[in-house]
Amino acid sequence: MSELFNGAIKPKSIKTYAFWFLVGSQHLYGEDTLRQVDAHAKEMVDELNKSGLLPCAVVFKPVLTTPEAITRIMREASNAPECAGVITWMHTFSPSKMWIAGLSILNKPYCHLHTQFNRNIPDTEIDMDFMNLNQSAHGDREHGFIGARMRLPRKIIVGYWRDDPVVMQLASWMRSAAGAAFSRDLKVVRFGDNMRQVAVTEGDKVEAQIKLGWQVNTWPVGDLVGEMSRVTEADIDGQLGAYARRYSAPSFDLPEIRYQAKEEIAIRRILEAEGASAYSNTFEDLHGMEQLPGLASQDLMAQGYGYGGEGDWKTSAMVAVVKAMTEGMPGGTSFMEDYTYDLTPGRELSLGAHMLEVCPSLAADKPRIEVHALGIGSRKPPARLVFEGHPGSATAATLVDMGGRLRLIVAEVEAVKPIYQMPNLPVARVMWRSLPSFAEAAKCWILVGGAHHTVFSYDADVAMLEDWAEIMGVEFVRIGDGTSYESLKRELFAADLAWKLR
Ligand code: MN
């Protein structure tokens, strides 16, 4: 089982996805012009790929000049498993009735890049030939109209294609689109049901599968216990070696740590066997287990697996999706819970943590393994990772089932170095300031029904999550800089009516 201890074992890397660059034109301009369009498009694709800013490859496709060619490429894009989206750009004018058949069958995310091959107008050299080749300014307006007329959800990026801010917007959208592809393949293993009487962790799993692709199913805790009984002492020694490379501990060879290692190996074997990238469990259903998985769940999250406590399969799946979207980014992403506040006027802070399960990808310094008693779950003291989250801008996202539709709520926060030492707090902790202010943010969060569980990410910003929500067709609410309770209330009233009409 040595491959189990290699670190990254995410079932599907973001690098496996690619985006097709579709450039429109028409036959009006002659073969010379079309050859130039092709050459320019190829140069753009090469430079975009060489920029080092994009998470996935952009794939050049020959210039499109007929309805038949456009329909054919859209059918191919829709059927190609590795194609996570298309990027369109009209170097010249491309009459958009030619695009109707193709766009109507496209089932992949769609980005309209409004740019121009040349940055500047060549003052002394400009003539009608130049004008006829470089007419994105009106070609992309014709293309934009058909997207609007067909009511197609699409990302619109505007700016010069060599400029980093433009390429970064494209990179962010590619991550959202790859997250959508990952979402459509996602399987979630539930060990037991969700916590008794809790409302927000409930939800319509059929609706979630229709909308988001998530296959959410239950496995008995007894199966997990059975898998644990097949873990050998040698397997556990190997897992302790992995812990020793990533974390610190006074001693790694403690029975509590060995037990967490056994749990981790068994959970991972079940996830691998099922092709699942996320799981949930609950302290209320640990029959046959001595410890609630703590270190085990934390280390699995660090490898890219989604996790949700108290049977929270929606947050678990969202953790997996956001981790997949943000692969290779430096900040970190975790399951999180709003735990307690520090209410000094004007400097209000939230302390985020969980009973045990916060991902060490958030850590400011090397996490340390500690063993402490746990007040709930009636089990033995579990080993867990203890650390502080690092400072930086972050988002806290929650997906709730509103009955008839899913709503993704994203709050903008500013994580700070925790202002207290908290030496007796035996769990990982993150401290943050909410935007626009503590009171406004919390009022809005409660108004829109945000859960106490979130996906906390330094890497996924509002734009990335909003684009993902638009691609998946779920409602999106942002709470952050500039948000006001009064205007959000009016926005929600209108949105509620609109969603009922859809
Ligand atoms: Mn919780």
CSV table of N, CA and C in Angstrom, one decimal, residues 155-287:
chain,number,residue,atom,x,y,z
A,155,LYS,N,-19.0,34.0,-18.9
A,155,LYS,CA,-18.1,35.0,-18.3
A,155,LYS,C,-17.6,35.9,-19.3
A,156,ILE,N,-17.6,37.2,-19.0
A,156,ILE,CA,-17.1,38.2,-20.0
A,156,ILE,C,-15.8,38.8,-19.4
A,157,ILE,N,-14.7,38.7,-20.1
A,157,ILE,CA,-13.5,39.3,-19.7
A,157,ILE,C,-13.0,40.3,-20.7
A,158,VAL,N,-12.7,41.5,-20.3
A,158,VAL,CA,-12.3,42.6,-21.2
A,158,VAL,C,-11.0,43.1,-20.9
A,159,GLY,N,-10.1,43.2,-21.9
A,159,GLY,CA,-8.8,43.9,-21.7
A,159,GLY,C,-7.8,43.3,-22.6
A,160,TYR,N,-6.6,43.9,-22.6
A,160,TYR,CA,-5.6,43.4,-23.5
A,160,TYR,C,-5.0,42.1,-23.0
A,161,TRP,N,-4.9,41.1,-24.0
A,161,TRP,CA,-4.6,39.7,-23.6
A,161,TRP,C,-3.2,39.5,-23.1
A,162,ARG,N,-2.3,40.4,-23.3
A,162,ARG,CA,-1.0,40.3,-22.8
A,162,ARG,C,-0.9,40.8,-21.3
A,163,ASP,N,-1.9,41.5,-20.8
A,163,ASP,CA,-1.8,42.1,-19.5
A,163,ASP,C,-2.1,41.1,-18.4
A,164,ASP,N,-1.3,41.1,-17.4
A,164,ASP,CA,-1.5,40.1,-16.3
A,164,ASP,C,-2.9,40.1,-15.7
A,165,PRO,N,-3.4,41.3,-15.4
A,165,PRO,CA,-4.7,41.3,-14.8
A,165,PRO,C,-5.8,40.6,-15.6
A,166,VAL,N,-5.7,40.7,-16.9
A,166,VAL,CA,-6.6,40.0,-17.8
A,166,VAL,C,-6.4,38.5,-17.8
A,167,VAL,N,-5.1,38.1,-17.9
A,167,VAL,CA,-4.8,36.7,-17.8
A,167,VAL,C,-5.2,36.1,-16.5
A,168,MET,N,-5.0,36.9,-15.4
A,168,MET,CA,-5.4,36.4,-14.1
A,168,MET,C,-6.9,36.2,-14.0
A,169,GLN,N,-7.7,37.1,-14.6
A,169,GLN,CA,-9.2,36.8,-14.6
A,169,GLN,C,-9.5,35.6,-15.4
A,170,LEU,N,-8.8,35.3,-16.5
A,170,LEU,CA,-9.0,34.1,-17.2
A,170,LEU,C,-8.6,32.9,-16.4
A,171,ALA,N,-7.5,33.0,-15.6
A,171,ALA,CA,-7.1,31.9,-14.8
A,171,ALA,C,-8.1,31.6,-13.7
A,172,SER,N,-8.7,32.7,-13.1
A,172,SER,CA,-9.7,32.5,-12.1
A,172,SER,C,-10.9,31.8,-12.6
A,173,TRP,N,-11.4,32.2,-13.8
A,173,TRP,CA,-12.5,31.6,-14.4
A,173,TRP,C,-12.3,30.1,-14.8
A,174,MET,N,-11.0,29.9,-15.3
A,174,MET,CA,-10.7,28.5,-15.6
A,174,MET,C,-10.8,27.6,-14.4
A,175,ARG,N,-10.4,28.1,-13.2
A,175,ARG,CA,-10.5,27.4,-12.0
A,175,ARG,C,-11.9,27.1,-11.6
A,176,SER,N,-12.8,28.1,-11.8
A,176,SER,CA,-14.2,27.9,-11.6
A,176,SER,C,-14.8,26.8,-12.5
A,177,ALA,N,-14.4,26.9,-13.8
A,177,ALA,CA,-14.9,25.9,-14.7
A,177,ALA,C,-14.4,24.5,-14.5
A,178,ALA,N,-13.1,24.4,-14.1
A,178,ALA,CA,-12.6,23.1,-13.7
A,178,ALA,C,-13.2,22.6,-12.5
A,179,GLY,N,-13.6,23.5,-11.6
A,179,GLY,CA,-14.3,23.1,-10.4
A,179,GLY,C,-15.7,22.6,-10.7
A,180,ALA,N,-16.3,23.1,-11.8
A,180,ALA,CA,-17.6,22.6,-12.2
A,180,ALA,C,-17.4,21.2,-12.8
A,181,ALA,N,-16.4,21.0,-13.5
A,181,ALA,CA,-16.1,19.6,-14.1
A,181,ALA,C,-15.9,18.6,-12.9
A,182,PHE,N,-15.1,19.1,-12.0
A,182,PHE,CA,-14.8,18.2,-10.8
A,182,PHE,C,-16.1,17.9,-10.0
A,183,SER,N,-16.9,18.9,-9.9
A,183,SER,CA,-18.2,18.8,-9.2
A,183,SER,C,-19.1,17.7,-9.8
A,184,ARG,N,-19.1,17.7,-11.2
A,184,ARG,CA,-20.0,16.8,-11.9
A,184,ARG,C,-19.5,15.3,-11.7
A,185,ASP,N,-18.3,15.1,-11.3
A,185,ASP,CA,-17.7,13.8,-11.1
A,185,ASP,C,-17.7,13.4,-9.6
A,186,LEU,N,-18.1,14.3,-8.7
A,186,LEU,CA,-17.8,14.2,-7.3
A,186,LEU,C,-18.7,13.1,-6.6
A,187,LYS,N,-18.0,12.2,-5.9
A,187,LYS,CA,-18.7,11.3,-5.0
A,187,LYS,C,-18.4,11.6,-3.5
A,188,VAL,N,-19.4,11.6,-2.7
A,188,VAL,CA,-19.3,11.8,-1.3
A,188,VAL,C,-19.7,10.6,-0.5
A,189,VAL,N,-18.9,10.1,0.4
A,189,VAL,CA,-19.2,9.0,1.3
A,189,VAL,C,-19.6,9.6,2.6
A,190,ARG,N,-20.8,9.2,3.0
A,190,ARG,CA,-21.3,9.6,4.3
A,190,ARG,C,-21.2,8.4,5.3
A,191,PHE,N,-20.4,8.5,6.3
A,191,PHE,CA,-20.3,7.5,7.3
A,191,PHE,C,-21.4,7.8,8.4
A,192,GLY,N,-22.5,7.2,8.3
A,192,GLY,CA,-23.6,7.6,9.2
A,192,GLY,C,-24.4,8.8,8.7
A,193,ASP,N,-25.5,9.1,9.3
A,193,ASP,CA,-26.3,10.2,9.0
A,193,ASP,C,-25.8,11.5,9.5
A,194,ASN,N,-26.5,12.6,9.3
A,194,ASN,CA,-26.1,13.9,9.9
A,194,ASN,C,-26.6,13.9,11.4
A,195,MET,N,-26.1,14.9,12.1
A,195,MET,CA,-26.3,15.0,13.5
A,195,MET,C,-27.8,15.2,13.8
A,196,ARG,N,-28.3,14.5,14.8
A,196,ARG,CA,-29.8,14.5,15.1
A,196,ARG,C,-30.3,16.0,15.3
A,197,GLN,N,-31.4,16.3,14.8
A,197,GLN,CA,-32.1,17.5,15.0
A,197,GLN,C,-31.5,18.7,14.3
A,198,VAL,N,-30.4,18.6,13.7
A,198,VAL,CA,-29.8,19.8,13.1
A,198,VAL,C,-30.4,20.0,11.7
A,199,ALA,N,-30.8,21.3,11.4
A,199,ALA,CA,-31.5,21.6,10.2
A,199,ALA,C,-30.6,21.9,9.0
A,200,VAL,N,-29.6,22.7,9.2
A,200,VAL,CA,-28.8,23.2,8.1
A,200,VAL,C,-28.0,22.2,7.4
A,201,THR,N,-27.7,21.1,8.1
A,201,THR,CA,-26.9,20.0,7.4
A,201,THR,C,-27.8,19.0,6.7
A,202,GLU,N,-29.1,19.2,6.7
A,202,GLU,CA,-30.0,18.5,5.9
A,202,GLU,C,-30.0,19.0,4.5
A,203,GLY,N,-30.7,18.4,3.6
A,203,GLY,CA,-30.8,18.9,2.2
A,203,GLY,C,-31.2,17.8,1.3
A,204,ASP,N,-31.6,18.3,0.1
A,204,ASP,CA,-32.1,17.4,-0.9
A,204,ASP,C,-31.0,16.9,-1.8
A,205,LYS,N,-30.6,15.6,-1.5
A,205,LYS,CA,-29.5,15.0,-2.2
A,205,LYS,C,-29.7,14.8,-3.7
A,206,VAL,N,-31.0,14.6,-4.0
A,206,VAL,CA,-31.3,14.4,-5.4
A,206,VAL,C,-31.2,15.7,-6.2
A,207,GLU,N,-31.7,16.8,-5.6
A,207,GLU,CA,-31.5,18.1,-6.1
A,207,GLU,C,-30.0,18.5,-6.3
A,208,ALA,N,-29.2,18.1,-5.3
A,208,ALA,CA,-27.8,18.4,-5.3
A,208,ALA,C,-27.1,17.6,-6.5
A,209,GLN,N,-27.6,16.4,-6.7
A,209,GLN,CA,-27.0,15.6,-7.8
A,209,GLN,C,-27.4,16.2,-9.1
A,210,ILE,N,-28.7,16.6,-9.3
A,210,ILE,CA,-29.2,17.2,-10.5
A,210,ILE,C,-28.4,18.5,-10.8
A,211,LYS,N,-28.3,19.3,-9.8
A,211,LYS,CA,-27.7,20.6,-10.1
A,211,LYS,C,-26.2,20.6,-10.1
A,212,LEU,N,-25.6,19.8,-9.2
A,212,LEU,CA,-24.1,19.9,-9.0
A,212,LEU,C,-23.4,18.6,-9.4
A,213,GLY,N,-24.1,17.6,-9.6
A,213,GLY,CA,-23.5,16.3,-10.0
A,213,GLY,C,-23.0,15.4,-8.8
A,214,TRP,N,-23.2,15.9,-7.6
A,214,TRP,CA,-22.7,15.2,-6.5
A,214,TRP,C,-23.4,13.9,-6.2
A,215,GLN,N,-22.7,12.8,-6.1
A,215,GLN,CA,-23.3,11.5,-5.8
A,215,GLN,C,-23.0,11.3,-4.3
A,216,VAL,N,-24.1,11.5,-3.5
A,216,VAL,CA,-24.0,11.5,-2.0
A,216,VAL,C,-24.7,10.2,-1.5
A,217,ASN,N,-23.9,9.3,-1.0
A,217,ASN,CA,-24.5,8.0,-0.5
A,217,ASN,C,-23.9,7.6,0.9
A,218,THR,N,-24.5,6.7,1.5
A,218,THR,CA,-24.2,6.3,2.9
A,218,THR,C,-23.4,5.0,2.9
A,219,TRP,N,-22.4,4.9,3.8
A,219,TRP,CA,-21.8,3.7,4.1
A,219,TRP,C,-21.9,3.4,5.6
A,220,PRO,N,-22.1,2.2,6.0
A,220,PRO,CA,-22.2,2.0,7.5
A,220,PRO,C,-20.9,2.2,8.2
A,221,VAL,N,-21.0,2.7,9.4
A,221,VAL,CA,-19.7,2.9,10.2
A,221,VAL,C,-19.1,1.5,10.4
A,222,GLY,N,-19.9,0.5,10.5
A,222,GLY,CA,-19.4,-0.9,10.6
A,222,GLY,C,-18.4,-1.3,9.5
A,223,ASP,N,-18.7,-0.8,8.3
A,223,ASP,CA,-17.8,-1.1,7.2
A,223,ASP,C,-16.4,-0.4,7.4
A,224,LEU,N,-16.5,0.8,8.0
A,224,LEU,CA,-15.2,1.5,8.3
A,224,LEU,C,-14.5,0.8,9.4
A,225,VAL,N,-15.2,0.3,10.4
A,225,VAL,CA,-14.5,-0.4,11.5
A,225,VAL,C,-13.9,-1.7,11.0
A,226,GLY,N,-14.6,-2.4,10.0
A,226,GLY,CA,-14.1,-3.6,9.4
A,226,GLY,C,-12.8,-3.3,8.6
A,227,GLU,N,-12.8,-2.2,7.9
A,227,GLU,CA,-11.6,-1.8,7.1
A,227,GLU,C,-10.5,-1.5,8.1
A,228,MET,N,-10.8,-0.8,9.2
A,228,MET,CA,-9.8,-0.5,10.2
A,228,MET,C,-9.1,-1.8,10.7
A,229,SER,N,-9.9,-2.9,10.9
A,229,SER,CA,-9.4,-4.1,11.4
A,229,SER,C,-8.4,-4.8,10.5
A,230,ARG,N,-8.4,-4.3,9.2
A,230,ARG,CA,-7.5,-4.9,8.2
A,230,ARG,C,-6.2,-4.1,8.1
A,231,VAL,N,-6.1,-3.0,8.8
A,231,VAL,CA,-4.9,-2.1,8.7
A,231,VAL,C,-3.8,-2.8,9.6
A,232,THR,N,-2.6,-3.0,9.0
A,232,THR,CA,-1.6,-3.6,9.8
A,232,THR,C,-0.7,-2.6,10.5
A,233,GLU,N,0.1,-3.1,11.5
A,233,GLU,CA,1.0,-2.3,12.2
A,233,GLU,C,2.0,-1.7,11.3
A,234,ALA,N,2.4,-2.4,10.2
A,234,ALA,CA,3.4,-1.8,9.2
A,234,ALA,C,2.7,-0.7,8.5
A,235,ASP,N,1.5,-0.8,8.1
A,235,ASP,CA,0.7,0.3,7.5
A,235,ASP,C,0.8,1.5,8.4
A,236,ILE,N,0.5,1.3,9.6
A,236,ILE,CA,0.5,2.4,10.6
A,236,ILE,C,1.8,3.1,10.7
A,237,ASP,N,2.9,2.3,10.8
A,237,ASP,CA,4.3,2.8,10.8
A,237,ASP,C,4.5,3.7,9.6
A,238,GLY,N,4.1,3.3,8.5
A,238,GLY,CA,4.2,4.1,7.2
A,238,GLY,C,3.5,5.4,7.4
A,239,GLN,N,2.3,5.4,7.9
A,239,GLN,CA,1.5,6.6,8.1
A,239,GLN,C,2.2,7.6,9.1
A,240,LEU,N,2.8,7.0,10.1
A,240,LEU,CA,3.5,7.8,11.1
A,240,LEU,C,4.6,8.5,10.5
A,241,GLY,N,5.3,7.9,9.5
A,241,GLY,CA,6.4,8.5,8.8
A,241,GLY,C,5.9,9.7,8.1
A,242,ALA,N,4.7,9.6,7.4
A,242,ALA,CA,4.1,10.7,6.7
A,242,ALA,C,3.8,11.9,7.7
A,243,TYR,N,3.3,11.5,8.9
A,243,TYR,CA,3.0,12.6,9.9
A,243,TYR,C,4.3,13.3,10.3
A,244,ALA,N,5.3,12.5,10.5
A,244,ALA,CA,6.6,13.0,10.9
A,244,ALA,C,7.2,14.0,9.9
A,245,ARG,N,6.9,13.8,8.6
A,245,ARG,CA,7.4,14.7,7.6
A,245,ARG,C,6.7,16.0,7.6
A,246,ARG,N,5.4,16.0,8.0
A,246,ARG,CA,4.6,17.2,7.9
A,246,ARG,C,4.3,17.9,9.2
A,247,TYR,N,4.4,17.2,10.3
A,247,TYR,CA,4.0,17.8,11.6
A,247,TYR,C,5.0,17.6,12.6
A,248,SER,N,4.8,18.3,13.8
A,248,SER,CA,5.7,18.0,14.9
A,248,SER,C,4.9,17.3,16.0
A,249,ALA,N,5.6,16.6,16.9
A,249,ALA,CA,5.0,15.9,18.0
A,249,ALA,C,6.1,15.5,19.0
A,250,PRO,N,5.9,15.5,20.3
A,250,PRO,CA,6.9,15.1,21.2
A,250,PRO,C,7.3,13.7,20.9
A,251,SER,N,6.3,12.9,20.6
A,251,SER,CA,6.6,11.5,20.1
A,251,SER,C,5.5,11.1,19.2
A,252,PHE,N,5.9,10.5,18.1
A,252,PHE,CA,4.9,10.1,17.1
A,252,PHE,C,4.3,8.7,17.4
A,253,ASP,N,5.1,7.9,18.1
A,253,ASP,CA,4.7,6.5,18.4
A,253,ASP,C,3.9,6.4,19.6
A,254,LEU,N,2.7,7.2,19.7
A,254,LEU,CA,1.8,7.1,20.8
A,254,LEU,C,0.6,6.3,20.4
A,255,PRO,N,-0.1,5.6,21.3
A,255,PRO,CA,-1.2,4.8,20.9
A,255,PRO,C,-2.3,5.6,20.3
A,256,GLU,N,-2.5,6.9,20.8
A,256,GLU,CA,-3.6,7.7,20.2
A,256,GLU,C,-3.3,8.1,18.8
A,257,ILE,N,-2.0,8.4,18.5
A,257,ILE,CA,-1.6,8.8,17.1
A,257,ILE,C,-1.7,7.5,16.2
A,258,ARG,N,-1.3,6.4,16.7
A,258,ARG,CA,-1.4,5.2,15.9
A,258,ARG,C,-2.8,4.9,15.6
A,259,TYR,N,-3.7,5.2,16.5
A,259,TYR,CA,-5.1,4.9,16.3
A,259,TYR,C,-5.7,5.8,15.2
A,260,GLN,N,-5.3,7.1,15.2
A,260,GLN,CA,-5.7,8.0,14.2
A,260,GLN,C,-5.2,7.6,12.8
A,261,ALA,N,-3.9,7.1,12.8
A,261,ALA,CA,-3.3,6.6,11.6
A,261,ALA,C,-4.2,5.5,11.0
A,262,LYS,N,-4.6,4.6,11.9
A,262,LYS,CA,-5.4,3.5,11.5
A,262,LYS,C,-6.7,3.9,10.9
A,263,GLU,N,-7.3,4.9,11.5
A,263,GLU,CA,-8.6,5.5,11.0
A,263,GLU,C,-8.4,6.1,9.6
A,264,GLU,N,-7.3,6.9,9.5
A,264,GLU,CA,-7.0,7.6,8.2
A,264,GLU,C,-6.8,6.6,7.1
A,265,ILE,N,-6.0,5.6,7.3
A,265,ILE,CA,-5.8,4.6,6.3
A,265,ILE,C,-7.1,3.9,5.9
A,266,ALA,N,-7.9,3.5,6.8
A,266,ALA,CA,-9.2,2.8,6.5
A,266,ALA,C,-10.1,3.8,5.8
A,267,ILE,N,-10.2,5.0,6.2
A,267,ILE,CA,-11.1,6.0,5.5
A,267,ILE,C,-10.6,6.1,4.1
A,268,ARG,N,-9.3,6.3,3.9
A,268,ARG,CA,-8.8,6.6,2.6
A,268,ARG,C,-9.0,5.4,1.7
A,269,ARG,N,-8.8,4.2,2.2
A,269,ARG,CA,-9.1,3.0,1.4
A,269,ARG,C,-10.5,2.9,0.9
A,270,ILE,N,-11.4,3.3,1.7
A,270,ILE,CA,-12.8,3.2,1.3
A,270,ILE,C,-13.1,4.3,0.3
A,271,LEU,N,-12.5,5.5,0.5
A,271,LEU,CA,-12.7,6.6,-0.5
A,271,LEU,C,-12.1,6.2,-1.8
A,272,GLU,N,-10.9,5.6,-1.8
A,272,GLU,CA,-10.3,5.2,-3.1
A,272,GLU,C,-11.1,4.1,-3.7
A,273,ALA,N,-11.6,3.2,-3.0
A,273,ALA,CA,-12.3,2.1,-3.6
A,273,ALA,C,-13.6,2.6,-4.2
A,274,GLU,N,-14.2,3.6,-3.6
A,274,GLU,CA,-15.4,4.2,-4.2
A,274,GLU,C,-15.2,5.3,-5.2
A,275,GLY,N,-14.0,5.7,-5.4
A,275,GLY,CA,-13.7,6.8,-6.3
A,275,GLY,C,-14.2,8.1,-5.7
A,276,ALA,N,-14.3,8.2,-4.4
A,276,ALA,CA,-14.8,9.4,-3.7
A,276,ALA,C,-13.8,10.4,-3.3
A,277,SER,N,-14.1,11.7,-3.3
A,277,SER,CA,-13.1,12.7,-3.0
A,277,SER,C,-13.6,13.5,-1.7
A,278,ALA,N,-14.6,13.0,-1.1
A,278,ALA,CA,-15.1,13.8,0.1
A,278,ALA,C,-15.9,12.8,1.0
A,279,TYR,N,-15.9,13.1,2.3
A,279,TYR,CA,-16.7,12.2,3.2
A,279,TYR,C,-17.2,13.1,4.4
A,280,SER,N,-18.2,12.5,5.1
A,280,SER,CA,-18.6,13.1,6.3
A,280,SER,C,-18.8,12.0,7.4
A,281,ASN,N,-18.8,12.4,8.6
A,281,ASN,CA,-19.0,11.5,9.7
A,281,ASN,C,-19.7,12.3,10.8
A,282,THR,N,-20.0,11.6,11.9
A,282,THR,CA,-20.6,12.3,13.1
A,282,THR,C,-20.2,11.7,14.4
A,283,PHE,N,-19.9,12.5,15.4
A,283,PHE,CA,-19.6,12.0,16.7
A,283,PHE,C,-20.7,11.2,17.3
A,284,GLU,N,-21.9,11.3,16.7
A,284,GLU,CA,-23.1,10.5,17.3
A,284,GLU,C,-23.1,9.1,16.8
A,285,ASP,N,-22.2,8.8,15.8
A,285,ASP,CA,-22.3,7.5,15.2
A,285,ASP,C,-20.8,7.0,15.0
A,286,LEU,N,-20.3,6.5,16.1
A,286,LEU,CA,-18.9,6.0,16.1
A,286,LEU,C,-18.8,4.6,16.6
A,287,HIS,N,-19.9,3.8,16.4
A,287,HIS,CA,-19.9,2.5,17.0
A,287,HIS,C,-18.8,1.6,16.6
